[in-house]
Coordinates of C-alpha atoms in Angstrom, one line a residue:
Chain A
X1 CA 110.2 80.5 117.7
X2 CA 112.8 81.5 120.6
X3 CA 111.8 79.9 123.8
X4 CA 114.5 82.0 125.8
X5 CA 112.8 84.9 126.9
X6 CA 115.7 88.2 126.8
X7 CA 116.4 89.7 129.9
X8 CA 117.3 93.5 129.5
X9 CA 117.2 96.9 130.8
X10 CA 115.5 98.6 128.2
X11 CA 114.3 98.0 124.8
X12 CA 114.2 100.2 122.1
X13 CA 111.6 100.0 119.7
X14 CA 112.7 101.5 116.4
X15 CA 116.6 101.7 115.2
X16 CA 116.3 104.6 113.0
X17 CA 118.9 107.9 114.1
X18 CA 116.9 108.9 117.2
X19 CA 116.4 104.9 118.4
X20 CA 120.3 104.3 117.7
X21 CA 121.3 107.4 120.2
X22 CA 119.3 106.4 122.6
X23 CA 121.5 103.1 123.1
X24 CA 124.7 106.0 123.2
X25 CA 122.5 108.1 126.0
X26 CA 121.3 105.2 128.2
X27 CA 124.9 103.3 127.7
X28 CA 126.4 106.5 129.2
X29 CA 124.2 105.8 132.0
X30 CA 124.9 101.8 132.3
X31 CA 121.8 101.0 131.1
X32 CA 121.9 97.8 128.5
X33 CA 119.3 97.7 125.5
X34 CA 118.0 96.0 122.6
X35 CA 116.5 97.4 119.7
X36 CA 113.7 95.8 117.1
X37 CA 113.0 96.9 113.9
X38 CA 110.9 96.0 111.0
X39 CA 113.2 96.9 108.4
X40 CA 116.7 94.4 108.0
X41 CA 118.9 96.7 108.4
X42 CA 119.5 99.9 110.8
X43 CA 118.8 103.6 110.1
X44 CA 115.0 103.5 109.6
X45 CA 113.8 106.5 107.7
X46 CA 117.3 107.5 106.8
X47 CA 118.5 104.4 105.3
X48 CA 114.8 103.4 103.9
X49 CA 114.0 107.0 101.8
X50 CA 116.5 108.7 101.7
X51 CA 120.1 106.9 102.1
X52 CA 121.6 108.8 99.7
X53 CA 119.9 112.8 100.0
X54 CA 122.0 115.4 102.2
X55 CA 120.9 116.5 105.5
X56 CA 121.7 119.8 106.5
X57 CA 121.0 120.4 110.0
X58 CA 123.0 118.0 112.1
X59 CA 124.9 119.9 114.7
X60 CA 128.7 119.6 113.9
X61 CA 128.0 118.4 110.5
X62 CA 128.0 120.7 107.8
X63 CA 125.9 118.1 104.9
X64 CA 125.7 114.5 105.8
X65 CA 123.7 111.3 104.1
X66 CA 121.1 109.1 105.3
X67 CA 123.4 106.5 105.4
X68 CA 126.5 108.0 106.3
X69 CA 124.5 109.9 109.6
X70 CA 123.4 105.7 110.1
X71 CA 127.1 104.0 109.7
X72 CA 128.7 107.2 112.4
X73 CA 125.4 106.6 114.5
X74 CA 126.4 102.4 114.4
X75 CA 130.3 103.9 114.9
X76 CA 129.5 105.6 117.7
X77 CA 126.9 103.3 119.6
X78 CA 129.5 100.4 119.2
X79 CA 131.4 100.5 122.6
X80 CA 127.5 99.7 123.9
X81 CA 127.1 96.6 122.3
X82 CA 123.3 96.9 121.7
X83 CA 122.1 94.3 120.2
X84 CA 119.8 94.9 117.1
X85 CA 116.3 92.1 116.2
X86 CA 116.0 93.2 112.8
X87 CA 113.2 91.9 110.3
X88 CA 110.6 92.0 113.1
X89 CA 108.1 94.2 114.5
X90 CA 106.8 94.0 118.3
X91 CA 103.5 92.9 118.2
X92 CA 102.3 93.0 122.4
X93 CA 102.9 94.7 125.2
X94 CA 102.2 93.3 128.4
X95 CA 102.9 94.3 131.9
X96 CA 104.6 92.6 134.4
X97 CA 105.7 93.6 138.0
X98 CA 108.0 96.3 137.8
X99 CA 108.8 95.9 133.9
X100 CA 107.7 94.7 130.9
X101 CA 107.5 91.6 128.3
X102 CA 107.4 92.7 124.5
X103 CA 106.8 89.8 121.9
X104 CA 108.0 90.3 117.8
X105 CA 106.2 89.2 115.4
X106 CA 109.3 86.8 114.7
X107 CA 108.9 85.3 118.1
X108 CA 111.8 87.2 120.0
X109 CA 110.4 87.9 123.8
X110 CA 112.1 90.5 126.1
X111 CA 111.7 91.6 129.1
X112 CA 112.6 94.6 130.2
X113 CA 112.0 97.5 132.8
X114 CA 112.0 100.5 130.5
X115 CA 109.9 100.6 127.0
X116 CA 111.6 103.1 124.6
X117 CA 109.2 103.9 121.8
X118 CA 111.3 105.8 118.7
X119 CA 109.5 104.4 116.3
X120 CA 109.7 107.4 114.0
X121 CA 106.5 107.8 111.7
X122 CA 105.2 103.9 112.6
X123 CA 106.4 100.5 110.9
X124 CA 107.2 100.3 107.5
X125 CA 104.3 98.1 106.0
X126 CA 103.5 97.2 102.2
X127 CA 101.1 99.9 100.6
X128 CA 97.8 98.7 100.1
X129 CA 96.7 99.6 96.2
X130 CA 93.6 101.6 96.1
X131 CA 91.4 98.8 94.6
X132 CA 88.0 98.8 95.1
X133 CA 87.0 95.5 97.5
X134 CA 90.4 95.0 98.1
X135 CA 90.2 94.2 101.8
X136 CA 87.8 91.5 101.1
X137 CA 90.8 89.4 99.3
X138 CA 93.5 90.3 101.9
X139 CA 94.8 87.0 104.0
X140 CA 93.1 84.9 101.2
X141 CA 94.0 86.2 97.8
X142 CA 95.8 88.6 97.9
X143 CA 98.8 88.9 99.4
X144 CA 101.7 91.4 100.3
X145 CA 104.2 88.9 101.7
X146 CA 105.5 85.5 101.2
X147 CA 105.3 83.7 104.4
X148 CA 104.7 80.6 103.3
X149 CA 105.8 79.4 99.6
X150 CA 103.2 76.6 100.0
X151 CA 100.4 78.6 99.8
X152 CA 101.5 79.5 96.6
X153 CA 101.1 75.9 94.9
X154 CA 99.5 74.9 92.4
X155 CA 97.8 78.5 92.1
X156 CA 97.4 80.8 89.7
X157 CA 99.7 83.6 90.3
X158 CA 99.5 87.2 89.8
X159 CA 102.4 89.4 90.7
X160 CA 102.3 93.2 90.5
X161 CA 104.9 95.3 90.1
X162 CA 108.5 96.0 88.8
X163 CA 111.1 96.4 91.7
X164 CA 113.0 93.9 93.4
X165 CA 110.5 92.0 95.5
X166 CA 107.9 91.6 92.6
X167 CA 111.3 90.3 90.3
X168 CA 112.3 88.0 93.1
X169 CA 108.6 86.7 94.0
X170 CA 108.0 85.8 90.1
X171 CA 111.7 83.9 90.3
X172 CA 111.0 81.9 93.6
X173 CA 107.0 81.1 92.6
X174 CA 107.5 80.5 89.3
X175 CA 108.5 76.7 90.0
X176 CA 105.7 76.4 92.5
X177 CA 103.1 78.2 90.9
X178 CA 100.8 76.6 88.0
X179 CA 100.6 79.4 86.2
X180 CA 103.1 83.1 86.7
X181 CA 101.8 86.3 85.4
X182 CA 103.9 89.1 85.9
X183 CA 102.5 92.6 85.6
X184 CA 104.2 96.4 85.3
X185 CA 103.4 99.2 83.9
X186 CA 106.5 99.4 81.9
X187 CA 109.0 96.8 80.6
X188 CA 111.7 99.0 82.2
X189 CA 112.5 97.5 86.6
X190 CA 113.9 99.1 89.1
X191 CA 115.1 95.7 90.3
X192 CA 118.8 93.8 90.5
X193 CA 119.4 93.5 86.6
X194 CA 120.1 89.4 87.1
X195 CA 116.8 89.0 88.1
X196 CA 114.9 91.0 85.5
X197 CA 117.4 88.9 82.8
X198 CA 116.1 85.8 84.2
X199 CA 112.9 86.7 84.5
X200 CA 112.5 87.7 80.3
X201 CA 114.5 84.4 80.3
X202 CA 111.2 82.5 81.8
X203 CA 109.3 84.8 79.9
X204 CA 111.3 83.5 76.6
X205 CA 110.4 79.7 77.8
X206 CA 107.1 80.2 77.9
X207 CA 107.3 79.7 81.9
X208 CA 106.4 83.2 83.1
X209 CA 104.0 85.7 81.0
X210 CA 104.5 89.3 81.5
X211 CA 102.3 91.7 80.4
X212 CA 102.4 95.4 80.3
X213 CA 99.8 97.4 82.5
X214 CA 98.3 98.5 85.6
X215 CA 95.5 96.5 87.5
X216 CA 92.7 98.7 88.1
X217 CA 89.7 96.2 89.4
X218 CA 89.6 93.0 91.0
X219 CA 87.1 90.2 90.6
X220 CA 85.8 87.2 92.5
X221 CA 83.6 86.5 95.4
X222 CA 83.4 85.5 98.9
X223 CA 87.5 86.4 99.5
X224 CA 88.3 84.5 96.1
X225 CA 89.8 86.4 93.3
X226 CA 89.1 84.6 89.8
X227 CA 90.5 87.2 87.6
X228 CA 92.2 91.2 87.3
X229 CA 91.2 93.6 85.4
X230 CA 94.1 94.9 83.8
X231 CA 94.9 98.3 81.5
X232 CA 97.0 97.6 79.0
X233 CA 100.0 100.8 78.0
X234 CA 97.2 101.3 74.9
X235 CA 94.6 102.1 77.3
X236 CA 92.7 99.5 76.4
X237 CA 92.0 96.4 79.2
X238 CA 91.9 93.4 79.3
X239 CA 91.2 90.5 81.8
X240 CA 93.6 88.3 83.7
X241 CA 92.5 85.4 84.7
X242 CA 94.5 84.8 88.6
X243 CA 93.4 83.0 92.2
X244 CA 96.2 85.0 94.0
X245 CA 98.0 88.3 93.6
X246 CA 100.6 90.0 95.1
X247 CA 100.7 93.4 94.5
X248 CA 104.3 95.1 95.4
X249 CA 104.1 98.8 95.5
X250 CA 106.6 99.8 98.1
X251 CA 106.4 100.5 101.9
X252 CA 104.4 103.2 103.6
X253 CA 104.0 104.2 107.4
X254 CA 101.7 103.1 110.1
X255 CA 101.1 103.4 113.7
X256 CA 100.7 99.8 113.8
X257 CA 100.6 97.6 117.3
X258 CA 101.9 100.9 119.4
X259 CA 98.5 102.2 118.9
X260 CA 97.0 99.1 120.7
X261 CA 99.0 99.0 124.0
X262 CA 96.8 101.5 125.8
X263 CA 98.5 104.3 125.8
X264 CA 97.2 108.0 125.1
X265 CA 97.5 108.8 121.3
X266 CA 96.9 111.9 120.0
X267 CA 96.3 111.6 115.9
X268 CA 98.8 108.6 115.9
X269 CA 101.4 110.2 118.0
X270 CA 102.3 109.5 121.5
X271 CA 102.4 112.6 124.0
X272 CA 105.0 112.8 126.2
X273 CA 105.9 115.2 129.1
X274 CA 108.9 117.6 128.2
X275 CA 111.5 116.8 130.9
X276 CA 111.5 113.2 130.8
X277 CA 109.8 112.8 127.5
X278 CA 107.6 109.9 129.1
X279 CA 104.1 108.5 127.8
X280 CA 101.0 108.5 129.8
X281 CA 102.6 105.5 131.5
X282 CA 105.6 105.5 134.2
X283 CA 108.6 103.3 132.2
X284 CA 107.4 103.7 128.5
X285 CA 109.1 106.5 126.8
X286 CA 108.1 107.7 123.3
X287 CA 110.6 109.8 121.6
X288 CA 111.6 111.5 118.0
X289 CA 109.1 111.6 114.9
X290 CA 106.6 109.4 117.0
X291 CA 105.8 111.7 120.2
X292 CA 104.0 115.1 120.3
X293 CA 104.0 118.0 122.8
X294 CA 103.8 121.6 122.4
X295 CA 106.3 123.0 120.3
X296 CA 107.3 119.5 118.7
X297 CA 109.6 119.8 115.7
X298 CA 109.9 117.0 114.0
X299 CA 113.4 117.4 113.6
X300 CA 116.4 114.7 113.8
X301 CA 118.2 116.8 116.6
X302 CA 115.1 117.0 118.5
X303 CA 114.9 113.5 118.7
X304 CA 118.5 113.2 120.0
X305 CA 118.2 115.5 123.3
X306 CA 115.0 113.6 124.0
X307 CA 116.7 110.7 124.1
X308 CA 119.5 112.0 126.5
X309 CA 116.6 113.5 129.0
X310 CA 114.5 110.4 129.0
X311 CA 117.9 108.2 129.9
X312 CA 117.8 110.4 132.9
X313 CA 114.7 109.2 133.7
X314 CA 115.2 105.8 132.7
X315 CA 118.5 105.5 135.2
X316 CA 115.8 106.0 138.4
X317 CA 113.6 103.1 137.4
X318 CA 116.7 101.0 136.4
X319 CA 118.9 101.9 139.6
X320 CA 116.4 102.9 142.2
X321 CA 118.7 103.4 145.0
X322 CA 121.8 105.1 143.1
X323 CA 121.9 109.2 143.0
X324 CA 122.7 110.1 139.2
X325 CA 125.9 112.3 139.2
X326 CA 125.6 114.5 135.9
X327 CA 128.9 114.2 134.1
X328 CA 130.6 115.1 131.0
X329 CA 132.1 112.8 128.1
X330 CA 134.9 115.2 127.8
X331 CA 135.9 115.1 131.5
X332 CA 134.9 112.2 132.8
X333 CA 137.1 109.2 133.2
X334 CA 134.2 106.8 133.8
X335 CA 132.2 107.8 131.1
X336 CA 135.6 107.7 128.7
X337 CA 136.0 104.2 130.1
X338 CA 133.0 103.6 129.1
X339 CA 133.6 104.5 126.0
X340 CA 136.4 102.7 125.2
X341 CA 138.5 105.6 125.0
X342 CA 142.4 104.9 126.1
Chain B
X1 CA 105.7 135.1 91.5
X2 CA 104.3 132.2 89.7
X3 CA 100.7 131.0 89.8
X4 CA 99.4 127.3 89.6
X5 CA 96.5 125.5 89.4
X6 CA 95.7 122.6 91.0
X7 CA 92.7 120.9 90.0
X8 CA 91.1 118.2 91.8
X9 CA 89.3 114.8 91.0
X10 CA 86.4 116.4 91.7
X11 CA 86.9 119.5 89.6
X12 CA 87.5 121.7 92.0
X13 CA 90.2 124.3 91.2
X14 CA 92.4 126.6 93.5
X15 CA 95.5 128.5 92.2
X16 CA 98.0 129.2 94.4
X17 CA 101.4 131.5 93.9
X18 CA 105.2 130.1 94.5
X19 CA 108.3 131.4 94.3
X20 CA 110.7 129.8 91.1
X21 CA 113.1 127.4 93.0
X22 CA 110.6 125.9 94.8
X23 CA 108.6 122.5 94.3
X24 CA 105.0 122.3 92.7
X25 CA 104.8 119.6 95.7
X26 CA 106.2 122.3 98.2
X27 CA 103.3 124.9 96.7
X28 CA 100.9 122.4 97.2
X29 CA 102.1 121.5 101.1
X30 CA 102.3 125.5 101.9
X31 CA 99.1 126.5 100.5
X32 CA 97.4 122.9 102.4
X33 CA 96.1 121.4 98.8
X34 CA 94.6 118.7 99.7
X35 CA 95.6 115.1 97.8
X36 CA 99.4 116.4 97.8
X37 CA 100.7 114.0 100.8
X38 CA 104.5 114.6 100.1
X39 CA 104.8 111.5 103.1
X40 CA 108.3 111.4 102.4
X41 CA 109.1 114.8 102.2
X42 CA 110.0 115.3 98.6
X43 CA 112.9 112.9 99.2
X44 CA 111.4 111.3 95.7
X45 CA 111.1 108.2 97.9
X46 CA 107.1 107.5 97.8
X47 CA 104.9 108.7 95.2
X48 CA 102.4 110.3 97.3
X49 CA 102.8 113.5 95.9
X50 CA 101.6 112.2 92.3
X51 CA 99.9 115.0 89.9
X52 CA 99.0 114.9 86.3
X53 CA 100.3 117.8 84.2
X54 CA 98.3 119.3 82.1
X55 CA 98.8 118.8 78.4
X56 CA 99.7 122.2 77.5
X57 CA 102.3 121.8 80.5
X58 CA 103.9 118.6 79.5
X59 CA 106.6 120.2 77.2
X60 CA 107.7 123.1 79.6
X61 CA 107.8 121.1 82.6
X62 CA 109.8 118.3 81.3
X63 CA 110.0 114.5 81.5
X64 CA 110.8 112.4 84.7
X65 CA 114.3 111.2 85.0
X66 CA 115.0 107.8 85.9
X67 CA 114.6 107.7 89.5
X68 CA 111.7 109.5 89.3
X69 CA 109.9 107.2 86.4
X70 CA 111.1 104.4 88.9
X71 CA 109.1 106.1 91.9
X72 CA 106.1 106.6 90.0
X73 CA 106.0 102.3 90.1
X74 CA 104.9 103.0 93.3
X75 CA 102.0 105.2 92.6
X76 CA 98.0 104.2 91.2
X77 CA 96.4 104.9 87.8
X78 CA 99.6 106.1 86.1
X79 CA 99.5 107.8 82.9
X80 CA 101.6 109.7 80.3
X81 CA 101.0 112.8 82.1
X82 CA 102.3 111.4 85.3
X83 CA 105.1 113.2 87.8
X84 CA 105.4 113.4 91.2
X85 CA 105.3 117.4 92.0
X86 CA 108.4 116.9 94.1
X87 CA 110.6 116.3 91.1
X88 CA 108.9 119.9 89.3
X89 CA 111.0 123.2 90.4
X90 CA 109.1 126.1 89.5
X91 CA 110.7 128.6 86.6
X92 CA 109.3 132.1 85.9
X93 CA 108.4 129.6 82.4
X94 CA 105.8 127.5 84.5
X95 CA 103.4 130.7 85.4
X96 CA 100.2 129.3 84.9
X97 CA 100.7 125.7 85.3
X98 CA 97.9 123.7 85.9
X99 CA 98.4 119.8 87.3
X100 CA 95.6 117.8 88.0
X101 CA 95.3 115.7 91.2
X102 CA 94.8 111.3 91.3
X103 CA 91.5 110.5 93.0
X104 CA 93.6 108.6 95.1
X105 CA 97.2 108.5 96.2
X106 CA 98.6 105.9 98.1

């Protein structure tokens, strides 16, 4: 836990393409912001699904990568010297006289007077398998995060899945746990090839035991799981005894704690006006994949002349008593300084 | 034009017609099947867009290739059947191709 509160103009909730241009837009503008994201590193959708496909329809650029579009974006948003709370997700909203405090799950508080929401399709949070009564066990048994190792002791341990959290969960419980069962579908992982070598090397020592399989129902009562059922690559199942598991099967998209800040919503997305691409409330700005309004394309470029119309707006609330003088990057000796360029 | 049919859990069947070069996911997302959510946009970067191929179908459409067959980690009730309709391009050889759709994809 921080106990300095940030001071700032705007936040930025959200670092993928449209997030990261907004810091360029409102920088032009002299307008300082931070950005939080729930992924660890920058680029959101483009550096989380697809950092490695072609994107055809950036102006300018004829075919450009998820990741390279994120590292030019970084490039370009650099003279602005935004700084980035990665790894955390902001949980509240409150308002304050003339601004706003925003508090991450990680404990990061900022206040700021303009809320920029670019939070693309929502946070990225663990998918939830389609188990029967799974609910009932979530918080208590089952588990899609390691916050605490301690919980872990002494326990029973089921992991699902084979990429590189379920690998490095079985590695880091293992010596906790009383018991490590591992569980895939396949003996093949998508995972960093060290781990899955050690791992088959705990295997080999009797320490872990992996089987081959999917879970398909879960048993126990009152929030306490007592065992898996399990189908085995032969079809046939098989029960696994377990008191916790924690089933990794990748990231999916929610809404999350936006949805609770009472603002308008329509089906998950925030509506915004079209000339200042502001929410149902003065000061909180929703723009790219997130906001809706008639015509909406979902579209990276959109996203990237919102952002320059809302700065506009945000420069009013920020500077009250200054007259914003429209310039150009190309002719503009302020904004070049700006910029950096010599 | 090439037809597909995509049946769901419950049994029920629609065929719809695509164009070869396209997805079996895209067909699916044009023609609003429901149970195809393609959330990632056939990036082959979530497994929402999971199908079971029909047996007759398994030869002509292939096998997954690794990244795929690593996706499909991420998807529920995975059999030998199993491909996410992203990673099928439809061939004038696929007219009549019938996949079957998960009860649930997540």
């Amino acid at each position: 836990m921080s106990d300095k509160t940030i001071k700032t103009d705007a936040v930025i909730i959200g670092a993928g393409p449209v997030g990261m241009f907004a810091v360029f837009e409102l920088g032009l503008v002299d307008i300082k912001s931070h950005l939080v994201d729930i992924l660890d590193r920058p680029g959101g959708q483009c550096t989380e699904l697809y950092p490695e496909k072609p994107i055809y329809d950036i102006p300018g650029l004829t075919v450009v990568t998820g990741q390279e579009l994120t590292d030019r974006l970084m490039e370009q948003i650099k003279p602005f010297g935004a700084e980035f709370h990665l790894s955390q997700r902001v949980e509240s909203l409150e308002r304050l006289n003339g601004g706003f405090r925003l508090a991450t799950d990680a404990g990061t508080a900022l206040e700021c007077k303009v809320v920029v929401i670019a939070a693309g399709g929502g946070s990225f949070t663990p998918k939830r398998p389609p188990l029967p009564g799974i609910e009932a066990y979530e918080g208590t048994s089952v588990f899609y995060s390691v916050r605490k190792m301690e919980n872990f002791k002494d326990r029973d341990v089921l992991v699902v899945g084979g990429g590189d959290s379920a690998l490095d969960w079985t590695l880091n419980l293992q010596p906790v746990a009383k018991s490590l069962t591992l569980v895939h579908r396949r003996a093949e992982f998508r995972a960093a090839p060290a781990s899955v070598q050690k791992m088959f090397q705990l295997v080999e020592e009797g320490d872990v035991s992996f089987k081959l399989g999917q879970v398909t129902e879960l048993h126990g009562e009152g929030g306490k799981l007592r065992a898996v059922t399990v189908k085995g690559a032969d079809g046939a199942t098989f029960e696994q005894p377990c008191e916790v598991m924690l089933p990794f099967f990748g990231l999916t998209m929610k809404l999350g704690p936006v949805a609770d800040w009472g603002l308008n919503l329509e089906e998950n997305l925030v509506p915004v006006d079209t000339e200042k691409f502001e929410t149902s409330e003065k000061g909180i700005f929703a723009i790219g994949d997130i906001n809706t309004y008639p015509g909406k394309l979902k579209l990276i470029l959109s996203g990237f002349h919102e952002a320059a119309l809302m700065a506009q707006q945000a420069y009013h609330y920020i500077y009250p008593d200054k007259k914003l003088i429209f310039q150009y990057t190309t002719s503009s000796t302020s904004l070049q300084k700006k910029l950096g360029v010599k | 034009m090439v037809r597909i049919t995509f049946i769901q859990s419950d049994g029920t069947e629609r065929v719809v017609e695509a164009e070869p070069g396209m997805t079996v996911m895209e067909a699916a997302v044009k023609n609003g099947i429901p149970g195809i959510a393609a959330e990632c946009g056939g990036a082959c970067a979530c497994a929402t867009c999971h199908v079971y191929v029909d047996d007759a179908w398994r030869e002509p459409t292939g096998s997954p290739e690794q990244m795929e067959e690593d996706m499909l980690d991420f998807a529920f009730d995975v059999r030998p059947s199993s491909r996410l309709s992203c990673q099928i391009k439809v061939t004038d050889a696929l007219d009549g191709l019938v996949v079957r759709i998960p009860d649930k994809q997540f």
